[in-house]
């Protein structure tokens, strides 16, 4: 990682040049032994001038930690030059900018440590790179820390001001409540004074609450319209090429139309017509290909396709299923309208006595019932799949729905039903008639002696005969 960070634009010296300039072999530098051919450069701490040690020794003793590991950076940056440890130590002091090792004195430091002249520009360039890296890291750290401080300070203030504003607006009526800008402009000094009295615990509490509220908010993910358009264009360009290739290689003919699926989509219709497919649309359907695509788009976007079942779906669903769906939709609508008007208990739909048991008693009317299917009756009594399907479509599209009648409308409806019933119309379901039974016999039967005698004589006569 560090090797790629310090990659100078100038040419690095080869190993032979380094050995020839420094007079130190690679093997000797790894062992740390001094080079006998160049006795000036020593690999010991004694080679560092006493003045230099006195200038920087106390400073580095006070440093508790090296957050950027400058020692490692320097060792790695100058590992090609085979410099002694004492020289590398002073290069660290130069990069730290300690007193006596400022940038203006870097040449003196290199000269005092007897760094060869041909290596000094390269070493200075490396030192400049390391120093700029450390300065940039320090500036970034200070900037991030300052941004964090400003963020938390701003968060504390936002939470505090919001709480005060909500407390005041709760007591005011809607329309006379304070706006945030006006509230701050009017109570700026009071808010600043009260905010200064807060402890760190209160401030951190504001931050915690705001963070929790932010986490509770549900993020809404939205697709960018331009990104969607680019994605669609790329996909259909590939599809056009594939269709063209298939038509040319296999000799097939055909066309496709792709339109947007809703109002919020902004994609234009995509079409492809082979030569014979284009002729078919123009001659048989008597339409331009583009006009056919626009008709299909309007049919999809307007929602007309949602309320229409395909013939396959209608034929596959049994009649009993359609009747059950009609009953469920009617009962669900009745439950909703009664619940909205304070009737908690469940009221079953009464098809046989609809006017008396539902309309007059609970004031709920089923409006929008198809005219050719009147009066309101059990869906099982409509007769035929088409009639049941028509009622189901009206219930699904909310054309036929429940409505709560007012008290005045309910009274008027009762009077009207009585008048119709008086004219002989069958508005109400007639009550069951009780059958006329014969008079019951007595529980006990009394008989006298004469009856018994007569019965005996009769029995004797019968037996004689």
C-alpha positions as CSV (number, residue, x, y, z in Angstrom):
1,X,0.0,0.0,0.0
2,X,2.8,2.4,0.9
3,X,4.8,1.4,-2.1
4,X,2.1,2.6,-4.4
5,X,1.6,5.8,-2.4
6,X,5.2,7.0,-2.9
7,X,5.8,6.4,-6.5
8,X,7.9,9.4,-7.7
9,X,7.7,10.7,-11.3
10,X,11.5,10.7,-11.6
11,X,13.5,7.6,-12.3
12,X,14.5,5.5,-9.3
13,X,18.2,4.7,-9.1
14,X,19.2,1.2,-9.9
15,X,20.8,-1.0,-7.3
16,X,24.3,-0.5,-8.9
17,X,23.9,3.3,-8.7
18,X,22.8,3.2,-5.1
19,X,25.8,1.0,-4.1
20,X,28.2,3.2,-6.1
21,X,26.8,6.4,-4.6
22,X,26.5,5.3,-1.0
23,X,29.3,2.8,-0.9
24,X,27.1,0.4,1.0
25,X,26.1,-3.0,-0.4
26,X,22.6,-4.3,0.0
27,X,23.7,-7.2,2.2
28,X,25.7,-4.9,4.4
29,X,22.8,-2.4,4.8
30,X,20.5,-5.3,5.8
31,X,23.0,-6.4,8.5
32,X,23.3,-2.7,9.6
33,X,27.1,-2.8,9.4
34,X,29.0,0.3,8.3
35,X,30.6,0.5,4.9
36,X,34.4,0.5,5.2
37,X,34.9,2.2,1.9
38,X,32.9,5.2,3.1
39,X,33.8,5.8,6.7
40,X,31.9,9.1,6.8
41,X,28.4,7.5,6.7
42,X,28.0,5.5,9.9
43,X,25.1,3.2,10.8
44,X,25.0,4.3,14.4
45,X,23.2,6.9,16.4
46,X,26.5,8.6,17.1
47,X,26.6,9.9,13.5
48,X,23.8,12.3,14.4
49,X,25.1,15.7,15.5
50,X,24.6,16.5,19.1
51,X,22.9,19.7,18.2
52,X,20.3,17.8,16.2
53,X,19.7,15.4,19.1
54,X,19.2,18.3,21.5
55,X,16.8,20.0,19.2
56,X,14.5,17.0,18.6
57,X,15.1,14.6,21.3
58,X,12.8,16.2,23.9
59,X,10.1,16.7,21.2
60,X,9.9,13.0,20.4
61,X,10.0,11.9,24.0
62,X,6.8,14.0,24.5
63,X,5.1,12.3,21.5
64,X,2.9,9.5,23.0
65,X,1.9,8.0,19.7
66,X,2.5,8.2,15.9
67,X,-1.0,8.1,14.4
68,X,0.2,8.1,10.8
69,X,3.3,5.9,11.5
70,X,5.7,8.3,9.9
71,X,8.6,6.1,10.9
72,X,7.3,3.3,8.8
73,X,6.5,5.6,5.9
74,X,10.0,7.0,6.0
75,X,11.6,3.6,6.2
76,X,9.5,2.4,3.3
77,X,10.0,5.5,1.2
78,X,13.8,5.5,1.5
79,X,14.5,1.8,1.5
80,X,16.0,2.0,-2.0
81,X,18.7,4.5,-0.8
82,X,20.3,2.3,1.9
83,X,20.4,5.3,4.3
84,X,21.6,4.7,7.9
85,X,19.1,4.7,10.7
86,X,20.4,8.0,12.1
87,X,19.8,9.7,8.8
88,X,16.3,8.2,8.6
89,X,15.6,9.5,12.1
90,X,16.5,13.0,11.1
91,X,14.3,12.7,8.0
92,X,11.4,12.0,10.4
93,X,12.2,15.1,12.3
94,X,12.2,17.1,9.0
95,X,8.8,15.7,8.1
96,X,7.5,16.5,11.6
97,X,8.8,20.1,11.1
98,X,10.3,20.2,14.6
99,X,12.4,23.3,15.5
100,X,15.7,23.2,13.7
101,X,14.4,20.9,10.9
102,X,12.1,23.2,9.0
103,X,11.7,22.8,5.2
104,X,14.2,25.5,4.5
105,X,16.9,23.5,6.3
106,X,16.3,20.2,4.6
107,X,19.3,20.7,2.3
108,X,21.5,21.4,5.3
109,X,20.4,18.2,7.0
110,X,21.2,16.2,4.0
111,X,24.5,17.9,3.6
112,X,25.4,17.5,7.2
113,X,24.7,13.8,7.0
114,X,26.9,13.5,3.9
115,X,24.2,12.3,1.5
116,X,25.7,12.2,-2.0
117,X,24.8,15.1,-4.3
118,X,23.2,13.0,-7.0
119,X,20.8,11.5,-4.5
120,X,19.8,14.7,-2.8
121,X,17.1,15.8,-5.3
122,X,15.5,12.4,-5.2
123,X,15.6,12.3,-1.4
124,X,14.1,15.8,-1.2
125,X,11.3,14.8,-3.6
126,X,10.5,11.8,-1.5
127,X,10.5,13.9,1.7
128,X,8.2,16.4,0.0
129,X,5.8,13.6,-0.9
130,X,5.7,12.2,2.6
131,X,5.3,15.6,4.1
132,X,2.4,16.5,1.8
133,X,0.7,13.1,2.5
134,X,0.9,13.8,6.3
135,X,-0.3,17.4,5.9
136,X,-3.3,16.2,3.8
137,X,-4.1,13.5,6.4
138,X,-4.0,16.1,9.2
139,X,-6.2,18.5,7.3
140,X,-8.7,15.8,6.4
141,X,-8.9,14.8,10.1
142,X,-9.4,18.4,11.2
143,X,-12.0,19.0,8.6
144,X,-14.0,15.8,9.4
145,X,-13.8,16.6,13.2
146,X,-15.0,20.1,12.5
147,X,-17.9,18.8,10.4
148,X,-18.8,16.4,13.1
149,X,-18.8,19.2,15.7
150,X,-20.9,21.4,13.4
151,X,-23.3,18.5,12.7
152,X,-23.9,17.7,16.4
153,X,-24.1,21.3,17.3
154,X,-26.7,21.8,14.5
155,X,-28.5,18.6,15.6
156,X,-28.7,19.8,19.2
157,X,-30.1,23.1,18.1
158,X,-32.6,21.6,15.7
159,X,-34.0,19.2,18.4
160,X,-34.2,22.0,21.0
161,X,-35.9,24.5,18.7
162,X,-38.3,21.9,17.4
163,X,-39.4,20.9,20.9
164,X,-40.1,24.5,21.9
165,X,-42.0,25.1,18.7
166,X,-44.2,22.1,19.1
167,X,-44.9,23.0,22.7
168,X,-46.2,26.4,21.7
169,X,-48.1,25.2,18.6
170,X,-50.0,22.5,20.6
171,X,-51.9,25.3,22.5
172,X,-52.8,27.2,19.3
173,X,-55.5,26.6,16.8
174,X,-54.8,25.5,13.3
175,X,-54.1,28.5,11.1
176,X,-52.6,30.6,13.9
177,X,-49.6,28.4,14.6
178,X,-46.0,29.6,14.4
179,X,-43.8,28.9,11.5
180,X,-40.2,28.0,12.1
181,X,-38.6,31.0,10.6
182,X,-40.9,33.5,12.4
183,X,-40.6,31.6,15.7
184,X,-36.7,31.8,15.5
185,X,-36.8,35.5,14.5
186,X,-39.1,36.4,17.4
187,X,-37.5,34.3,20.2
188,X,-33.9,34.2,19.1
189,X,-32.5,35.6,22.3
190,X,-34.7,33.5,24.6
191,X,-33.8,30.4,22.7
192,X,-30.1,31.2,22.8
193,X,-30.2,31.8,26.6
194,X,-32.2,28.6,27.3
195,X,-30.0,26.6,25.0
196,X,-26.8,27.8,26.8
197,X,-28.3,26.4,30.1
198,X,-28.5,22.9,28.8
199,X,-26.1,20.2,30.0
200,X,-24.3,17.8,27.8
201,X,-26.7,15.0,28.8
202,X,-29.7,17.1,27.6
203,X,-28.0,17.8,24.3
204,X,-27.1,14.2,23.7
205,X,-30.7,13.3,24.5
206,X,-31.9,15.6,21.7
207,X,-29.4,13.9,19.3
208,X,-30.6,10.4,20.3
209,X,-34.3,11.3,19.8
210,X,-33.7,12.9,16.4
211,X,-31.7,9.8,15.3
212,X,-34.4,7.5,16.5
213,X,-37.1,9.5,14.6
214,X,-34.9,9.4,11.5
215,X,-34.5,5.7,11.7
216,X,-38.3,5.2,12.2
217,X,-39.0,7.1,9.0
218,X,-39.4,4.7,6.1
219,X,-37.2,5.4,3.2
220,X,-38.9,5.7,-0.1
221,X,-37.0,4.2,-3.0
222,X,-37.8,5.8,-6.3
223,X,-36.5,4.9,-9.7
224,X,-35.0,7.7,-11.7
225,X,-37.0,8.3,-14.9
226,X,-34.0,8.9,-17.1
227,X,-32.3,5.7,-15.8
228,X,-35.4,3.7,-16.5
229,X,-35.6,5.2,-20.0
230,X,-32.0,4.4,-20.7
231,X,-32.4,0.8,-19.5
232,X,-35.5,0.3,-21.7
233,X,-33.8,1.8,-24.7
234,X,-30.8,-0.4,-24.3
235,X,-33.0,-3.5,-23.9
236,X,-35.1,-2.9,-26.9
237,X,-32.2,-2.0,-29.1
238,X,-30.8,-5.4,-28.4
239,X,-34.3,-7.0,-29.0
240,X,-34.6,-5.2,-32.4
241,X,-31.2,-6.6,-33.5
242,X,-32.2,-10.1,-32.4
243,X,-35.6,-9.8,-34.3
244,X,-33.8,-8.6,-37.4
245,X,-31.3,-11.4,-37.2
246,X,-34.0,-14.0,-36.8
247,X,-36.1,-12.6,-39.6
248,X,-33.1,-12.6,-41.9
249,X,-31.7,-16.1,-40.9
250,X,-34.9,-18.1,-40.4
251,X,-37.3,-16.2,-42.7
252,X,-39.9,-15.6,-39.9
253,X,-42.3,-12.7,-39.8
254,X,-43.9,-11.0,-36.8
255,X,-44.2,-7.9,-34.7
256,X,-44.3,-6.8,-31.1
257,X,-45.6,-3.8,-29.2
258,X,-44.4,-2.8,-25.7
259,X,-46.1,0.1,-23.8
260,X,-45.8,1.6,-20.3
261,X,-47.9,-0.1,-17.6
262,X,-49.1,3.0,-15.7
263,X,-49.4,6.8,-15.6
264,X,-46.2,7.3,-13.7
265,X,-44.1,5.5,-16.3
266,X,-42.6,7.9,-18.8
267,X,-41.4,5.4,-21.5
268,X,-42.5,5.8,-25.1
269,X,-44.1,2.8,-26.9
270,X,-41.6,0.4,-28.4
271,X,-42.6,-1.4,-31.6
272,X,-41.1,-3.7,-34.2
273,X,-42.7,-4.8,-37.4
274,X,-41.3,-7.1,-40.0
275,X,-42.2,-6.2,-43.6
276,X,-45.2,-8.6,-43.8
277,X,-46.2,-7.7,-40.3
278,X,-46.4,-4.1,-41.3
279,X,-48.5,-4.9,-44.4
280,X,-50.8,-7.0,-42.2
281,X,-51.5,-4.2,-39.8
282,X,-52.0,-1.6,-42.6
283,X,-54.2,-3.7,-44.9
284,X,-56.2,-6.0,-42.5
285,X,-56.5,-3.9,-39.4
286,X,-56.5,-0.6,-41.4
287,X,-54.2,1.1,-38.9
288,X,-50.8,2.6,-38.9
289,X,-48.4,0.6,-36.7
290,X,-47.7,3.7,-34.5
291,X,-51.5,4.3,-34.1
292,X,-52.0,0.7,-33.0
293,X,-49.4,1.1,-30.4
294,X,-51.0,4.3,-29.1
295,X,-54.4,2.6,-28.9
296,X,-52.9,-0.2,-26.9
297,X,-51.1,2.2,-24.6
298,X,-54.3,4.2,-23.9
299,X,-56.2,0.9,-23.2
300,X,-53.6,-0.1,-20.6
301,X,-53.0,3.2,-18.9
302,X,-56.7,4.2,-18.6
303,X,-57.4,1.0,-16.5
304,X,-60.0,-0.5,-18.8
305,X,-58.1,-3.8,-18.8
306,X,-58.4,-4.2,-15.1
307,X,-62.2,-4.7,-15.0
308,X,-62.4,-7.1,-17.8
309,X,-61.6,-10.8,-17.5
310,X,-60.4,-12.7,-20.4
311,X,-62.8,-15.3,-22.0
312,X,-60.5,-18.1,-20.7
313,X,-60.8,-16.8,-17.2
314,X,-64.6,-16.4,-17.4
315,X,-65.1,-19.8,-18.9
316,X,-62.9,-21.6,-16.4
317,X,-64.6,-20.2,-13.3
318,X,-67.7,-22.1,-12.4
319,X,-71.1,-20.4,-12.0
320,X,-71.2,-21.2,-8.2
321,X,-67.9,-19.4,-7.8
322,X,-69.3,-16.3,-9.5
323,X,-72.4,-16.4,-7.3
324,X,-70.3,-16.7,-4.2
325,X,-68.1,-13.8,-5.2
326,X,-71.3,-11.6,-5.7
327,X,-72.6,-12.5,-2.3
328,X,-69.3,-11.9,-0.6
329,X,-69.0,-8.4,-2.3
330,X,-72.5,-7.5,-1.2
331,X,-72.0,-8.6,2.3
332,X,-68.7,-6.9,2.7
333,X,-70.1,-3.6,1.4
334,X,-73.0,-3.8,3.9
335,X,-70.7,-4.5,6.8
336,X,-68.5,-1.5,5.9
337,X,-71.3,1.0,5.6
338,X,-73.0,-0.2,8.8
339,X,-69.7,-0.1,10.7
340,X,-69.0,3.4,9.5
341,X,-72.3,4.5,11.0
342,X,-71.8,3.0,14.4
343,X,-73.5,-0.4,14.0
344,X,-71.0,-2.9,15.4
345,X,-73.0,-6.1,15.2
346,X,-73.0,-8.2,12.1
347,X,-76.1,-7.9,9.9
348,X,-76.7,-10.6,7.3
349,X,-78.0,-9.5,3.9
350,X,-81.7,-10.3,3.5
351,X,-82.5,-10.7,-0.2
352,X,-86.1,-11.9,0.3
353,X,-87.2,-8.9,2.4
354,X,-84.6,-6.4,1.4
355,X,-86.8,-3.3,1.7
356,X,-88.1,-3.9,5.2
357,X,-85.1,-5.7,6.9
358,X,-82.3,-3.6,5.3
359,X,-83.4,-0.3,3.8
360,X,-86.1,0.6,6.3
361,X,-84.5,-0.9,9.4
362,X,-80.9,0.2,9.0
363,X,-81.2,3.0,6.4
364,X,-78.7,1.4,3.9
365,X,-79.4,1.1,0.2
366,X,-77.7,-0.8,-2.5
367,X,-77.5,1.6,-5.4
368,X,-76.2,1.0,-8.9
369,X,-77.8,-2.4,-9.3
370,X,-78.1,-3.1,-13.1
371,X,-81.5,-2.1,-14.4
372,X,-82.1,-5.2,-16.4
373,X,-81.5,-7.3,-13.2
374,X,-83.9,-5.4,-10.9
375,X,-85.3,-5.9,-8.3
376,X,-82.6,-6.7,-5.9
377,X,-82.5,-10.4,-5.4
378,X,-80.2,-13.3,-4.5
379,X,-77.5,-13.7,-7.2
380,X,-78.4,-17.3,-7.5
381,X,-81.9,-16.3,-8.8
382,X,-80.6,-14.1,-11.6
383,X,-80.5,-17.0,-14.1
384,X,-77.5,-17.5,-16.3
385,X,-73.8,-16.9,-16.3
386,X,-73.9,-13.7,-18.3
387,X,-76.3,-12.0,-15.8
388,X,-74.3,-13.1,-12.8
389,X,-71.1,-11.9,-14.5
390,X,-72.7,-8.5,-15.2
391,X,-73.6,-8.1,-11.6
392,X,-70.1,-9.1,-10.5
393,X,-68.5,-6.6,-12.8
394,X,-70.7,-3.8,-11.4
395,X,-69.8,-4.8,-7.8
396,X,-66.0,-5.1,-8.7
397,X,-65.9,-1.7,-10.4
398,X,-67.9,0.0,-7.5
399,X,-70.7,0.9,-9.9
400,X,-73.0,-1.0,-7.6
401,X,-72.3,0.0,-4.0
402,X,-73.9,0.6,-0.6
403,X,-75.0,4.1,0.5
404,X,-76.2,5.2,3.9
405,X,-79.6,7.0,3.8
406,X,-80.4,10.0,6.0
407,X,-83.3,9.9,8.4
408,X,-85.5,12.0,6.2
409,X,-84.7,9.8,3.1
410,X,-85.5,6.7,5.2
411,X,-88.9,8.1,6.3
412,X,-89.7,9.0,2.7
413,X,-88.7,5.6,1.5
414,X,-91.0,3.9,4.1
415,X,-93.9,6.1,2.9
416,X,-93.2,5.2,-0.8
417,X,-93.0,1.5,0.0
418,X,-96.3,1.6,1.8
419,X,-98.0,3.3,-1.2
420,X,-96.6,0.8,-3.6
421,X,-97.7,-2.1,-1.3
422,X,-101.2,-0.6,-1.2
423,X,-101.3,-0.5,-5.0
424,X,-100.7,-4.3,-5.0
425,X,-97.0,-4.3,-5.8
426,X,-95.0,-7.0,-4.0
427,X,-92.6,-4.8,-2.0
428,X,-92.5,-6.9,1.2
429,X,-92.3,-10.6,1.5
430,X,-95.7,-11.9,2.6
431,X,-95.9,-13.6,5.9
432,X,-96.5,-17.3,6.1
433,X,-100.2,-18.3,6.5
434,X,-101.1,-20.8,9.2
435,X,-103.2,-23.8,8.0
436,X,-106.9,-24.1,9.3
437,X,-106.9,-27.1,11.6
438,X,-110.0,-29.1,12.8
439,X,-111.4,-28.9,16.3
440,X,-109.5,-31.1,18.7
441,X,-111.5,-33.9,20.5
442,X,-111.9,-34.0,24.2
443,X,-109.3,-35.4,26.3
444,X,-111.7,-38.0,28.1
445,X,-114.9,-39.6,26.9
446,X,-117.8,-40.5,29.4
447,X,-120.2,-43.3,28.7
448,X,-123.5,-44.4,30.7
449,X,-125.0,-47.8,31.4
450,X,-127.6,-47.6,28.5
451,X,-124.8,-47.1,26.1
452,X,-123.1,-50.1,27.5
453,X,-126.3,-52.2,27.2
454,X,-127.0,-51.1,23.7
455,X,-123.4,-51.9,22.7
456,X,-123.8,-55.4,24.2
457,X,-127.0,-56.0,22.3
458,X,-125.4,-54.8,19.1
459,X,-122.5,-57.1,19.7
460,X,-124.8,-60.1,20.2
461,X,-126.7,-59.3,17.1
462,X,-123.6,-59.0,15.1
463,X,-122.3,-62.2,16.4
464,X,-125.6,-64.0,15.5
465,X,-125.5,-62.7,12.0
